[in-house]
Each structure stands twice: as structure tokens, then as C-alpha cells.
Short mmCIF file of C-alpha atoms in Angstrom, two decimals:
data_model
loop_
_atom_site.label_atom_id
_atom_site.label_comp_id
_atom_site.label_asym_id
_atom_site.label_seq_id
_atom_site.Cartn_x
_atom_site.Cartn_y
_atom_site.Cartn_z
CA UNK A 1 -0.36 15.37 8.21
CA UNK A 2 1.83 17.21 5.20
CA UNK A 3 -0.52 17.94 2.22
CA UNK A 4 1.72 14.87 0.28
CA UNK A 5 1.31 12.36 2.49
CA UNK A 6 -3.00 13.33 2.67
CA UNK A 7 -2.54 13.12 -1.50
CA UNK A 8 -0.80 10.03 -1.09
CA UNK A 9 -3.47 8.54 1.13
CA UNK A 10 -5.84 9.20 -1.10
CA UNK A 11 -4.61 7.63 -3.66
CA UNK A 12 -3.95 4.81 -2.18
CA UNK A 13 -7.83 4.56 -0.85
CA UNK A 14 -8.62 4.95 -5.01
CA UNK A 15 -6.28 1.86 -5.94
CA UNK A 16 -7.57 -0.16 -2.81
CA UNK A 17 -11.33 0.93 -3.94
CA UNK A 18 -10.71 -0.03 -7.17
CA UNK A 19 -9.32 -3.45 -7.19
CA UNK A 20 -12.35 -4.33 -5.07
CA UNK A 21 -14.64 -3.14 -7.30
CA UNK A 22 -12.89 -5.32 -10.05
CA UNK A 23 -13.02 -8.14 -8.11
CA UNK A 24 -10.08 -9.06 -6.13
CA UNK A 25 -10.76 -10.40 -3.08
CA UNK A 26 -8.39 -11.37 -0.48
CA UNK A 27 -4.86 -9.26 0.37
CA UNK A 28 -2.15 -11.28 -1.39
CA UNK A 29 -4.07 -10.40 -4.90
CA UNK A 30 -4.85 -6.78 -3.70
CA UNK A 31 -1.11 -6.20 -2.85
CA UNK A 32 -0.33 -7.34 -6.61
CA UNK A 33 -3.07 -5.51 -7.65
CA UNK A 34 -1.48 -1.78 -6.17
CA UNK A 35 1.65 -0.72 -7.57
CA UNK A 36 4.36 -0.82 -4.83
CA UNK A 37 1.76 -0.15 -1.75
CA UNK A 38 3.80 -1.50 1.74
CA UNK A 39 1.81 -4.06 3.85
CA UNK A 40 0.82 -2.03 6.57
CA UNK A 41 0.04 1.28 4.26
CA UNK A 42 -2.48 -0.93 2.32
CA UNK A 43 -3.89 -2.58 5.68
CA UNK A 44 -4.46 0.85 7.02
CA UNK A 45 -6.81 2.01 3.51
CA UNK A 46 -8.45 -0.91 4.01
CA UNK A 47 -9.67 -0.66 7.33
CA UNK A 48 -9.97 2.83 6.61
CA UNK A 49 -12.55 2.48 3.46
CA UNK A 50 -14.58 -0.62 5.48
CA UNK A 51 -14.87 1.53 8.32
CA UNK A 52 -16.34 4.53 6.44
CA UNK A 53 -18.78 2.27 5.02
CA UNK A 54 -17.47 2.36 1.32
CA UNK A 55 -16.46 -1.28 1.36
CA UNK A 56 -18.22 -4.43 2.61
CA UNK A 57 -16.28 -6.50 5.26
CA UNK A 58 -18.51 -9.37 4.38
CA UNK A 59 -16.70 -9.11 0.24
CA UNK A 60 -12.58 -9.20 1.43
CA UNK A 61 -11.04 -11.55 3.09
CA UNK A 62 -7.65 -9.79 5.01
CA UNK A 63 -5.64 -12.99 5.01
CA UNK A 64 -2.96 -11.20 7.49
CA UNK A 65 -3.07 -11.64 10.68
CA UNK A 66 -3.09 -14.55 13.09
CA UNK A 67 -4.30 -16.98 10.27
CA UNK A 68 -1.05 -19.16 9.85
CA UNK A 69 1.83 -18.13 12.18
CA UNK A 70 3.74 -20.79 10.87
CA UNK A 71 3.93 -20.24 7.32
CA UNK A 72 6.61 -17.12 7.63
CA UNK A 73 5.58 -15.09 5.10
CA UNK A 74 4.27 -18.42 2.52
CA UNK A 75 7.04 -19.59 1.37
CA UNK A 76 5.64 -22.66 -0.45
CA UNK A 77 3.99 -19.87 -2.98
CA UNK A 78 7.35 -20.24 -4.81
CA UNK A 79 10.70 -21.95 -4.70
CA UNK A 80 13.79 -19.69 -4.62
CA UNK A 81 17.29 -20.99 -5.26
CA UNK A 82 19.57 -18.03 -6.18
CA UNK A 83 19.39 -15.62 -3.15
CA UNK A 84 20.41 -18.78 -0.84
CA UNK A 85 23.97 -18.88 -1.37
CA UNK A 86 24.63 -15.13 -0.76
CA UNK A 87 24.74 -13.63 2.49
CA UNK A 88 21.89 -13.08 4.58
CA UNK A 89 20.85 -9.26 3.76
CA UNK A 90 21.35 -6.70 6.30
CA UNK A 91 18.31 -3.92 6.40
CA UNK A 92 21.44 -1.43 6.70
CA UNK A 93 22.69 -1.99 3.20
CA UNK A 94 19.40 -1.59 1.54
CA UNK A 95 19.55 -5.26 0.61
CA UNK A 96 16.66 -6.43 -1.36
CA UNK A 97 17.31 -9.19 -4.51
CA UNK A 98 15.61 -10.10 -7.22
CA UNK A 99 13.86 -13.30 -7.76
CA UNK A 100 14.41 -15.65 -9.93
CA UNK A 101 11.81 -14.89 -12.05
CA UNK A 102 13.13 -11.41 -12.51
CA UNK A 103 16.66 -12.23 -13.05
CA UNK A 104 15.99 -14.97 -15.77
CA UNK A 105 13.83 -12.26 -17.43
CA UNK A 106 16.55 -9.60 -17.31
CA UNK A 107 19.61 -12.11 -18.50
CA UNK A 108 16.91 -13.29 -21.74
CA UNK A 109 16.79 -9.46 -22.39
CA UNK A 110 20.15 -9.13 -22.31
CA UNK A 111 20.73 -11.70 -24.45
CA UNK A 112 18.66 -10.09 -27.10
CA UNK A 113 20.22 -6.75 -27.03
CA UNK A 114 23.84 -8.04 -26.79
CA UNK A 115 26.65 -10.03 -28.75
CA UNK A 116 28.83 -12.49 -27.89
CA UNK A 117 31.55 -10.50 -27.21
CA UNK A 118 30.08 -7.70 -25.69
CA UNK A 119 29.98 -6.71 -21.67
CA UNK A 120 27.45 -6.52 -18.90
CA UNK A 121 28.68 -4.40 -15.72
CA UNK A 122 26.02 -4.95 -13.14
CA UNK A 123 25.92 -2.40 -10.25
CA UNK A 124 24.95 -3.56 -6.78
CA UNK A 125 22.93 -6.58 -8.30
CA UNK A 126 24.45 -9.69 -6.72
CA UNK A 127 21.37 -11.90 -7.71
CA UNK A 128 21.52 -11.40 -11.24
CA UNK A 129 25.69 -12.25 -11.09
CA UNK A 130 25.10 -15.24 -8.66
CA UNK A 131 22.20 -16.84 -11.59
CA UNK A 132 24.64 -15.36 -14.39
CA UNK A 133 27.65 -18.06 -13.22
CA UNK A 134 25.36 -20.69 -11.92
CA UNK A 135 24.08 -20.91 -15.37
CA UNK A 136 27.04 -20.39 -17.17
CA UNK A 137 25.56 -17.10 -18.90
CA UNK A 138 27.30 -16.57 -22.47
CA UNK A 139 28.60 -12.86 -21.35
CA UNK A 140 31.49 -11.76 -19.75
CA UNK A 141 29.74 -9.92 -16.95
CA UNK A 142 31.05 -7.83 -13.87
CA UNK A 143 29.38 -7.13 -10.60
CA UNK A 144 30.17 -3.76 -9.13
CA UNK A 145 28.94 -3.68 -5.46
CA UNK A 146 28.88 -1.43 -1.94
CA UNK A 147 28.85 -4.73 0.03
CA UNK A 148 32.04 -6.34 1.31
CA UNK A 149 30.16 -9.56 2.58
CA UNK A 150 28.58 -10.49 -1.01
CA UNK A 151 32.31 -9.31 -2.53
CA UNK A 152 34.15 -11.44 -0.47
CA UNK A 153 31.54 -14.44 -1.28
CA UNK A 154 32.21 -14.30 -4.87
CA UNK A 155 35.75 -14.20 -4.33
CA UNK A 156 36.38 -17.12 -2.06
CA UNK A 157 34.15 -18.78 -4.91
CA UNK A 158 36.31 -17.83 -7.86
CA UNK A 159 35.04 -14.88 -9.36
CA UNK A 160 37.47 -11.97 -7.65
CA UNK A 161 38.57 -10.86 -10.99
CA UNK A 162 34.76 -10.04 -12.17
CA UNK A 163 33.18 -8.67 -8.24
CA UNK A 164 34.43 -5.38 -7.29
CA UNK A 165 34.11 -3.59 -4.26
CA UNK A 166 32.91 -0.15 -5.01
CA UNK A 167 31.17 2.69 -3.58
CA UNK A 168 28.75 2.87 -6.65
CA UNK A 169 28.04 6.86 -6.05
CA UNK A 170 31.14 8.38 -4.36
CA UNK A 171 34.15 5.76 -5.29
CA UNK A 172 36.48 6.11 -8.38
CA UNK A 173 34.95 4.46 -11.17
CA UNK A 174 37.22 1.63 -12.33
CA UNK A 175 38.04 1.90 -15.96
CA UNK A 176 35.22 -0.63 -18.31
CA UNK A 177 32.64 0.25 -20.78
CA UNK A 178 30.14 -2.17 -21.07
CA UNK A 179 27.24 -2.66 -23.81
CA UNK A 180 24.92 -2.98 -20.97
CA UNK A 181 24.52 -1.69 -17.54
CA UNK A 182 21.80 -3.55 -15.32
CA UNK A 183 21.41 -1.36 -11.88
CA UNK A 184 19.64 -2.09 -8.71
CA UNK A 185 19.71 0.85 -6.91
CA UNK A 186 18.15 1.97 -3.26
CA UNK A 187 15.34 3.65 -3.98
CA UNK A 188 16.44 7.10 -2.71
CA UNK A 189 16.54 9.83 -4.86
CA UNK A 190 20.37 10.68 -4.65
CA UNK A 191 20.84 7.10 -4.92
CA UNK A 192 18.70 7.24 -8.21
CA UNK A 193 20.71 9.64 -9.63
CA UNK A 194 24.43 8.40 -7.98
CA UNK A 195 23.72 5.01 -9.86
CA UNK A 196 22.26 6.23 -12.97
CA UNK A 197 25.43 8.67 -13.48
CA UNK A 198 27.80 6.02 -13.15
CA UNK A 199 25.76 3.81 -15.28
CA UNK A 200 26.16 6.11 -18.22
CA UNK A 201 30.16 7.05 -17.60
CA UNK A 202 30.33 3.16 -17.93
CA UNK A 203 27.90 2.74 -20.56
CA UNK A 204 29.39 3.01 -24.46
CA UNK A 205 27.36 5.36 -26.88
CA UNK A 206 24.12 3.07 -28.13
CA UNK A 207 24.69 0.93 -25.21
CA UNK A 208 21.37 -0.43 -23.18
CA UNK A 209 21.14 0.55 -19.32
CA UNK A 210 18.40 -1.41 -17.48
CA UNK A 211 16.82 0.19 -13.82
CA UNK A 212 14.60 -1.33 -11.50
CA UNK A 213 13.10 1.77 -10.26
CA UNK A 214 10.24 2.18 -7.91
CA UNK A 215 6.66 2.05 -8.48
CA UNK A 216 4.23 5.15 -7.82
CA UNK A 217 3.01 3.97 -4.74
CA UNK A 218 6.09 3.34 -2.61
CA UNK A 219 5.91 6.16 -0.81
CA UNK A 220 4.98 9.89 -0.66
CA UNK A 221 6.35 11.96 -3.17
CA UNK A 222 7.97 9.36 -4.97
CA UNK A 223 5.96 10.44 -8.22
CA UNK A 224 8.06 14.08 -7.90
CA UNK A 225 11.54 11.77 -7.49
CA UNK A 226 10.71 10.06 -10.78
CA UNK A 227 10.19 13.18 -12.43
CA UNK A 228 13.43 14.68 -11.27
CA UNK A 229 14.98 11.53 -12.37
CA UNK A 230 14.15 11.58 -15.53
CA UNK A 231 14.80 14.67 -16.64
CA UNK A 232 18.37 13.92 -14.73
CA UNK A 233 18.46 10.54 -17.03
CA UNK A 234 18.18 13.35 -20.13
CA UNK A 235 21.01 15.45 -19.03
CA UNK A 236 23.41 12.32 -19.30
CA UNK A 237 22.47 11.57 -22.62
CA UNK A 238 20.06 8.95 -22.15
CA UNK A 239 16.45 8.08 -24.44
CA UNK A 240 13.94 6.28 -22.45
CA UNK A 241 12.81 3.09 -25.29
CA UNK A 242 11.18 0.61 -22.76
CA UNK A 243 9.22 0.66 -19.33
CA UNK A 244 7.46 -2.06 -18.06
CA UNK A 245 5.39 -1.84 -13.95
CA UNK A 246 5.73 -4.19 -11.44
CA UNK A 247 7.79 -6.95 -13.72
CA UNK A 248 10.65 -7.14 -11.19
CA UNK A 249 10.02 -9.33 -8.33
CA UNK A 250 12.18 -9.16 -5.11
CA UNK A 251 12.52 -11.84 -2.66
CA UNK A 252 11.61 -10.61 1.09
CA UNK A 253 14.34 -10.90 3.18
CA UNK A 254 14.28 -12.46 6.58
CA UNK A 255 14.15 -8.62 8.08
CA UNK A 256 11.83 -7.25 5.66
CA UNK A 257 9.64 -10.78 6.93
CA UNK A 258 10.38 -10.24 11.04
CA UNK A 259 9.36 -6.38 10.48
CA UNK A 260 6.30 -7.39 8.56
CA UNK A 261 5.65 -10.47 11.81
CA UNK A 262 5.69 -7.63 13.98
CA UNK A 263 3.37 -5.85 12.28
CA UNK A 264 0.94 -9.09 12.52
CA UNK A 265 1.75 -10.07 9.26
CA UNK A 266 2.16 -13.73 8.67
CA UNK A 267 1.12 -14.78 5.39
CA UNK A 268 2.09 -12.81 2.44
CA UNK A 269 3.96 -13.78 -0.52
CA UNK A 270 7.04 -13.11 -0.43
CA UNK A 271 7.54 -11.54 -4.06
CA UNK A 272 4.92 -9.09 -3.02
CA UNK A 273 7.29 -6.28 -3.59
CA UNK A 274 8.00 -5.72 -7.06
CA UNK A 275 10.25 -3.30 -8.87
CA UNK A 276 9.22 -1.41 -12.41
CA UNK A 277 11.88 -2.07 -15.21
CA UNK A 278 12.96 0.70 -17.17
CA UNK A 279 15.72 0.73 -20.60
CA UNK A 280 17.57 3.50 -21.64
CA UNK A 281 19.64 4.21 -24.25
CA UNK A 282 23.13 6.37 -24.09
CA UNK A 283 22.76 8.45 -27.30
CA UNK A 284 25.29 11.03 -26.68
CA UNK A 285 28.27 11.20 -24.44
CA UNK A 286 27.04 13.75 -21.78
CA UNK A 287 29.57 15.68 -19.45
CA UNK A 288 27.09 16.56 -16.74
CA UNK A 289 29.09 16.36 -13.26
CA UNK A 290 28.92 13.41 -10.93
CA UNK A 291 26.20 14.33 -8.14
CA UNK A 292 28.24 14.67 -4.65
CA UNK A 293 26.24 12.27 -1.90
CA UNK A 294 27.84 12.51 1.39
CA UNK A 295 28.01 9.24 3.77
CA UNK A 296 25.78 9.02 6.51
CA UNK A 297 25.40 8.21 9.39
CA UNK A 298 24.28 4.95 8.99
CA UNK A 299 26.93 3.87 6.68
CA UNK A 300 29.22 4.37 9.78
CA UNK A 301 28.92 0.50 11.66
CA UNK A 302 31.18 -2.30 12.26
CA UNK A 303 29.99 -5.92 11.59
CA UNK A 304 30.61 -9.04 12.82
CA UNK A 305 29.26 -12.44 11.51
CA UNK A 306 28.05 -15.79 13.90
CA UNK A 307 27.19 -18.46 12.02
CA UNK A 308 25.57 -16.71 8.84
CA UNK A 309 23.77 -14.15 11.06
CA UNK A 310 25.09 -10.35 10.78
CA UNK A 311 25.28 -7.79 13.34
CA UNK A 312 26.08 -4.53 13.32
CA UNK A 313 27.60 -2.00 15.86
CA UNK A 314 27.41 1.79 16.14
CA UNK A 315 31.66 2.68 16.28
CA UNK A 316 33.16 3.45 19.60
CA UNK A 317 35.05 5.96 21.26
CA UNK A 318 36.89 4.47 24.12
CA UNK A 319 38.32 0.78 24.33
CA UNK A 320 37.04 0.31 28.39
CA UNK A 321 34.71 -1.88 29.97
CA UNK A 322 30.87 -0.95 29.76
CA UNK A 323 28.32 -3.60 30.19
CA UNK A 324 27.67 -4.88 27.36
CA UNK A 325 24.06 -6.22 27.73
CA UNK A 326 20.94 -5.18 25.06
CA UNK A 327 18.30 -2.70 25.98
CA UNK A 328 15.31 -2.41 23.90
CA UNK A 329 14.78 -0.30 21.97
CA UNK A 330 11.33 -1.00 20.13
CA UNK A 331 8.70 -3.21 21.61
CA UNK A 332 9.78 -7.25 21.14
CA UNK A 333 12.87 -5.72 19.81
CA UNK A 334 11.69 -6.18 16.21
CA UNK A 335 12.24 -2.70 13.76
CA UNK A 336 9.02 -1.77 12.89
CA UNK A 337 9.25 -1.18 8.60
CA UNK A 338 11.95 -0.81 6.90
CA UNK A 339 12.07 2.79 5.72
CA UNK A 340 14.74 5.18 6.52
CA UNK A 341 12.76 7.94 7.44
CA UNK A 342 11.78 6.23 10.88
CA UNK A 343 13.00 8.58 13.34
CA UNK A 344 13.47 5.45 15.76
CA UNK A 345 16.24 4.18 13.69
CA UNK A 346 18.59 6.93 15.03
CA UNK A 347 18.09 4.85 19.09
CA UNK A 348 19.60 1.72 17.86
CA UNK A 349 22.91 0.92 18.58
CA UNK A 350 23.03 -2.99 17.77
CA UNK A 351 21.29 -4.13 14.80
CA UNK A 352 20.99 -7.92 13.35
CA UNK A 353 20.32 -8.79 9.85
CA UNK A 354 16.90 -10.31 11.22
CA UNK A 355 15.76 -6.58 12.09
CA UNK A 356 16.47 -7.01 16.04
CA UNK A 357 17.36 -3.76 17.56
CA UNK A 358 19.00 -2.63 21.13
CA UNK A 359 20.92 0.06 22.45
CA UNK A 360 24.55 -1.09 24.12
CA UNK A 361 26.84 1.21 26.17
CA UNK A 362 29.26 -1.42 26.19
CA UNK A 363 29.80 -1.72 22.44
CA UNK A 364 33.32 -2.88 22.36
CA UNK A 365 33.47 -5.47 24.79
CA UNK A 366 30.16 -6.45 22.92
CA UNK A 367 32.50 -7.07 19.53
CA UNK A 368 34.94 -9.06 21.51
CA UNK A 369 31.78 -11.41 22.74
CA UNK A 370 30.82 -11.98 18.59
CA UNK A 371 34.83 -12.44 17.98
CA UNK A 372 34.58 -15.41 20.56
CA UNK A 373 31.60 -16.20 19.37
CA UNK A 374 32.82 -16.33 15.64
CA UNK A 375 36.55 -17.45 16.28
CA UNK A 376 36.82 -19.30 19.13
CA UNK A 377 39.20 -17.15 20.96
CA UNK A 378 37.84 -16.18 24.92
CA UNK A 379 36.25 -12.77 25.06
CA UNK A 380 37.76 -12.56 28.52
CA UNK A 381 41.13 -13.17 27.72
CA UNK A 382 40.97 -10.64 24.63
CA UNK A 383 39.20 -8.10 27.04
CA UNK A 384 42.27 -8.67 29.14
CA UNK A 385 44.72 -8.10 26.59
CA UNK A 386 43.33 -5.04 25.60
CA UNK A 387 42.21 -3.23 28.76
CA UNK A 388 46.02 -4.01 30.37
CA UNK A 389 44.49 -5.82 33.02
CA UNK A 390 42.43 -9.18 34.27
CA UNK A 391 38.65 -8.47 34.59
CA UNK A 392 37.16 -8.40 37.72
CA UNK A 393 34.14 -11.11 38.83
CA UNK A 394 31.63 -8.81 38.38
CA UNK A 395 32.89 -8.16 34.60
CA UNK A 396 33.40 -11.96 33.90
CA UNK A 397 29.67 -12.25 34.63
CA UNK A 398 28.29 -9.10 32.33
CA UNK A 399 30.24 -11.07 29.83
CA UNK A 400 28.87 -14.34 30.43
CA UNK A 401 25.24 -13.09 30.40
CA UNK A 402 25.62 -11.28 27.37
CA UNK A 403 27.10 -14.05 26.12
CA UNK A 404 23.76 -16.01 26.75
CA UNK A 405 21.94 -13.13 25.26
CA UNK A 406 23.69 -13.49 22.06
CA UNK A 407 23.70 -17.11 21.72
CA UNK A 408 19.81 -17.02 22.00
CA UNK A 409 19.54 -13.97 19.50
CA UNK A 410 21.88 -16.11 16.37
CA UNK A 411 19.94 -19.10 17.43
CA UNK A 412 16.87 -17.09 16.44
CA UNK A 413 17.81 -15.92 13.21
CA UNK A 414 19.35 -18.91 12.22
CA UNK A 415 16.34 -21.02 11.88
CA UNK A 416 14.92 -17.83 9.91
CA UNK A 417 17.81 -18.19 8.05
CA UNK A 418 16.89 -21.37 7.31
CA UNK A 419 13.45 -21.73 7.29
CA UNK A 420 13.82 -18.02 4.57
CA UNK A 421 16.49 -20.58 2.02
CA UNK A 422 14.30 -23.74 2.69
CA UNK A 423 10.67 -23.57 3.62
CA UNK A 424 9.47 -24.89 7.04
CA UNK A 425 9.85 -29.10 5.90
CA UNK A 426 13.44 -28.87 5.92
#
């Protein structure tokens, strides 16, 4: 184990040890009680501290495992509304949202710190633009974002001239300045400081930019990352006048919940991750030079949507007939966490927006399969078109049983789907 992650552990065992000692007693409350701790980190300390004696078993109830299978995650703790007419986030695009909780707190902020007549660019915070219009907010606002699915939402709904699709850190900036700039970035460090640079070439001099950044104990090293980043925040010409832990809610989506399910987690609240809002202030107009972040890998897939559920596919080299079936990959096919520094994560090949993970040689006759399956147009006759020739039996029946593997997959995710928007009584 690296010397950070044994300081990190540590301090994790002092949070645990001392929220028990001031009296919480069951996991949901000790989860609210850490600031940022994942699940299955905070599970671990537990165990860890009973086991070496310095807790009591008999004193904490661990409400996670096999005590209500079918309450996915309690969703009756609260009733969400926003998030539901979005697309389904994909774990590839970093996709958590606020709640609703946090995004009615950030648009009453705004309100106080703005004018009339004065701008609000959000970048890559789809939640807060989705509330803004539902509600009518009284504030021209525009929604930069990476994400072509939540884009392409807002513009069959009327709001193309206010949702742009932009690479927030490597994409040409388009030409606004805005009082305020509310930003949601992944919490990676170049993303941190990608976001927060074009935040501040949008922002006007005195103008407010709001961050949901991440708490202390999301991961190892994170404390170092915040330091960086504010001393970054410094160079653009930014004054820190407000922070405030844990007072942004997100909403756990569906493969943030099947992740957690497969880590025998069944009952958490689902606003049990929460994001720490900070408020700068652009004081002077800096010139420091936009970071360069490079693409990677994973920002390399093609997608294809059945019936609300997403799936993504490694590119292809060759258009030719491989069978197209899913191998596992992880055990019950379920990614284990989230985090980007799995070293798993580099195996998969197909990848749903409910966290299900395969490998697939046959990747492009695959995408023809979720055209038909989207479309309507035969798979086989496509196939045909594009290979030059009619498949053979044995290829009409890889296609059909993939086919059926599919099918049951989308089924799958979209009762999650539904059971995520509306609880398990609807």
C-alpha cells in the first residue's frame, strides 16, 4: 500500500471513530456524517475498527446488506423530479446531477448575486438548466455541455439556441461573458483546472463563479488536488469569498446504484454523495494559458440508444463478421465502483449506462443488432449490405442469439430506468 492511500485510511478510521463516538448509529447517518467517504471505503473502516476491538458491534447497526433488496438504493427517502426527463447517465461521461435540493439552492443564490439582465453560462450542469426552464427562472441562462445526448434533448425541446455542445476543456470557447458561471466539473484534477479556466475567460471582471468541488475524503490525495487548485484558481484572477461542505447533493444514478448492488449494497440514500460549494470572484483579467488535456482513451466509443438505455462500443477496425456475443468481463457483469483508476476498466469493450460490462470481438455487427434494435431496420439485411454478401446460417444464428442477449440486457435496465425516475409503486 502507497504511504497516501495508508494516510488516507487512517483518516478515514478517525472520521468513522468519531461519528460513533458522537452518536450516530446506523450507515445512512454515518455516510452523511464523513465528508465524501464511498460506500464500500467506509464499510471497509468499519469492519476494520469493530474487528480491532475499538468499536462495539452491539452500538451500529450496518443497514447495507441483504436487509431490503427491493428498495434499490431507498428511493422513497426523497422524491426527485428534475433528473427524470434527461437522459439516463452513462458512467463514461462522468455523469452525476444534482438534486433538487441543490439546484433550487444554487438558482436562489444566483438570484441574489445577479440582475435582471445579467447572464448565467452553466458548464456541463444539465440539472440546474433542466429546473432553470421548468421553472421559468428570471435569467437568460446557457448550458455549455460535453454530452451530445443531453444537447440534443434540450434541442428537440426548444432550447437549441441556449445548449451548446462543447468540449468544456479542449474546444473553442464560444464568444459570451456571463455575470455568473455555475460549473460541475469531473472531479479530476485536469478537469478541475480545464473547467475553472474556461470559467474565468467567460466570466466578466467582479463576476461570481460557483464550483461543486470534491470533499476531502473522496479519495487519496485529493487534499494535494485542492491545493493545486487553488493556487491555479489565483493565477486566473480569482478571490475565494464563500465555501460551504457537503451542501450539494447528487442524485445516484442507476450505474452508480447497480455498482453499489454489486457491492451488496441495497439500501442507501441516494443523495449520499454530496458535493462542497465553493464562490469565487474574477478580480482581475488574468492571461495565464489554457491547460492542454489530451483525450483519452475512454472518450473514444460509439453509442447507440434502445429504448432510453445507452450502450457504448469500443471503435472498430475492420467492417467483417465476428461473433458478436458478450463475454464477461467482471463477475455478474456489474462494474465494480465507479472510479477511473480501476485497472479493469481498460477489459471492457461494451458498456451500458446501467454499469454492465463485456468484451465483444464482433463489435460492428454488434452496432448493426442495436440499429435494428433502435430503428427497425433487419440487422441481417444491413450486415448484408455492408459485407457485399448474404450471411451464412451459422451467422444468421450468432445474430439472432445476440439479439436475445440484448433484448434481455435493455429489458433490465429499463425497469431500473424506471424504478430510478419513479420509485418501486409505479
Amino acid at each position: 500500500m502507497s504511504k497516501e492511500n495508508q494516510i488516507f485510511e487512517q483518516q478515514v478510521d478517525r472520521w468513522i471513530y468519531g461519528a460513533i463516538n458522537n452518536g450516530v448509529t446506523n450507515f445512512n447517518s454515518l455516510l452523511n456524517a464523513l465528508p465524501g467517504v464511498y460506500p464500500t471505503v467506509a464499510l471497509s473502516s468499519l469492519k476494520k475498527l469493530i474487528a480491532n476491538g475499538k468499536i462495539s458491534e452491539h452500538i451500529f447497526s450496518i443497514e447495507t446488506s441483504g436487509t431490503n433488496k427491493q428498495n434499490y438504493l431507498n428511493p422513497r427517502v426523497q422524491t426527485q423530479n428534475t433528473n427524470f426527463d434527461l437522459p439516463i447517465p452513462h458512467p463514461l461521461d462522468y455523469d452525476w446531477r444534482f438534486s433538487d435540493s441543490a439546484t433550487n439552492y444554487i438558482l436562489d443564490y444566483c438570484l441574489e448575486i445577479t440582475q435582471l439582465t445579467e447572464k448565467i453560462v452553466l458548464l456541463g450542469t444539465p440539472s440546474i438548466f433542466q429546473k432553470a426552464k421548468n421553472d421559468s427562472f428570471p435569467r437568460e441562462i446557457i448550458l455549455l455541455d460535453n454530452n451530445s445526448a443531453v444537447i440534443s434533448h434540450f434541442s428537440k425541446n426548444g432550447f437549441a439556441s441556449n445548449s451548446v455542445l462543447c468540449d468544456i476543456v479542449r474546444d473553442d470557447i464560444p464568444s459570451i461573458e456571463a455575470a455568473t458561471i455555475i460549473v460541475d466539473p469531473p472531479w479530476y484534477e485536469k478537469h478541475l483546472f480545464g473547467f475553472l479556466w474556461t470559467a474565468a475567460k467567460i466570466c466578466q471582471l467582479n463576476g461570481h463563479i460557483l464550483i461543486s468541488l470534491p470533499p476531502v475524503g473522496t479519495r487519496p490525495g485529493i487534499e494535494s488536488d485542492l491545493d493545486r487548485f487553488f493556487d491555479w484558481a489565483k493565477n486566473l484572477g480569482l478571490v475565494l469569498i464563500r465555501s460551504e461542505k457537503g451542501i450539494l447533493p447528487y442524485v445516484s444514478p442507476p450505474f452508480e446504484i447497480n455498482s453499489l448492488k454489486a457491492e451488496n449494497f441495497h439500501n442507501l440514500n441516494k443523495e449520499w454523495r454530496r458535493g462542497d460549494l465553493v464562490v469565487f470572484v474574477k478580480k482581475t483579467q488574468a492571461s495565464t494559458e489554457r491547460p492542454v488535456i489530451l483525450p483519452d482513451s475512454e472518450e473514444k466509443w460509439l453509442e447507440e440508444t434502445v429504448n432510453g438505455v445507452r450502450i457504448r462500443l469500443k471503435p472498430y477496425d475492420f467492417l467483417e463478421f465476428k461473433d458478436p456475443k458478450l463475454l464477461t468481463v467482471v463477475t455478474n457483469n456489474v462494474f465494480p465502483g465507479v472510479s477511473r483508476r480501476e485497472e479493469r476498466r481498460q477489459l471492457v469493450e461494451v458498456w451500458t449506462s446501467g454499469n454492465r460490462v463485456f468484451a465483444c470481438q464482433g463489435r460492428f455487427v454488434l452496432q448493426q443488432i442495436l440499429r435494428e434494435l433502435s430503428f427497425g431496420q433487419s440487422a441481417t439485411e444491413i450486415l448484408s449490405e455492408k459485407l457485399n454478401r448474404r450471411l451464412d446460417k451459422e451467422e444468421e444464428f450468432l445474430v439472432n442469439k445476440s439479439k436475445e442477449q440484448m433484448l434481455e440486457i435493455i429489458n433490465i435496465e429499463r425497469e431500473e430506468n424506471h424504478i430510478f425516475a419513479y420509485g418501486n409503486n409505479q
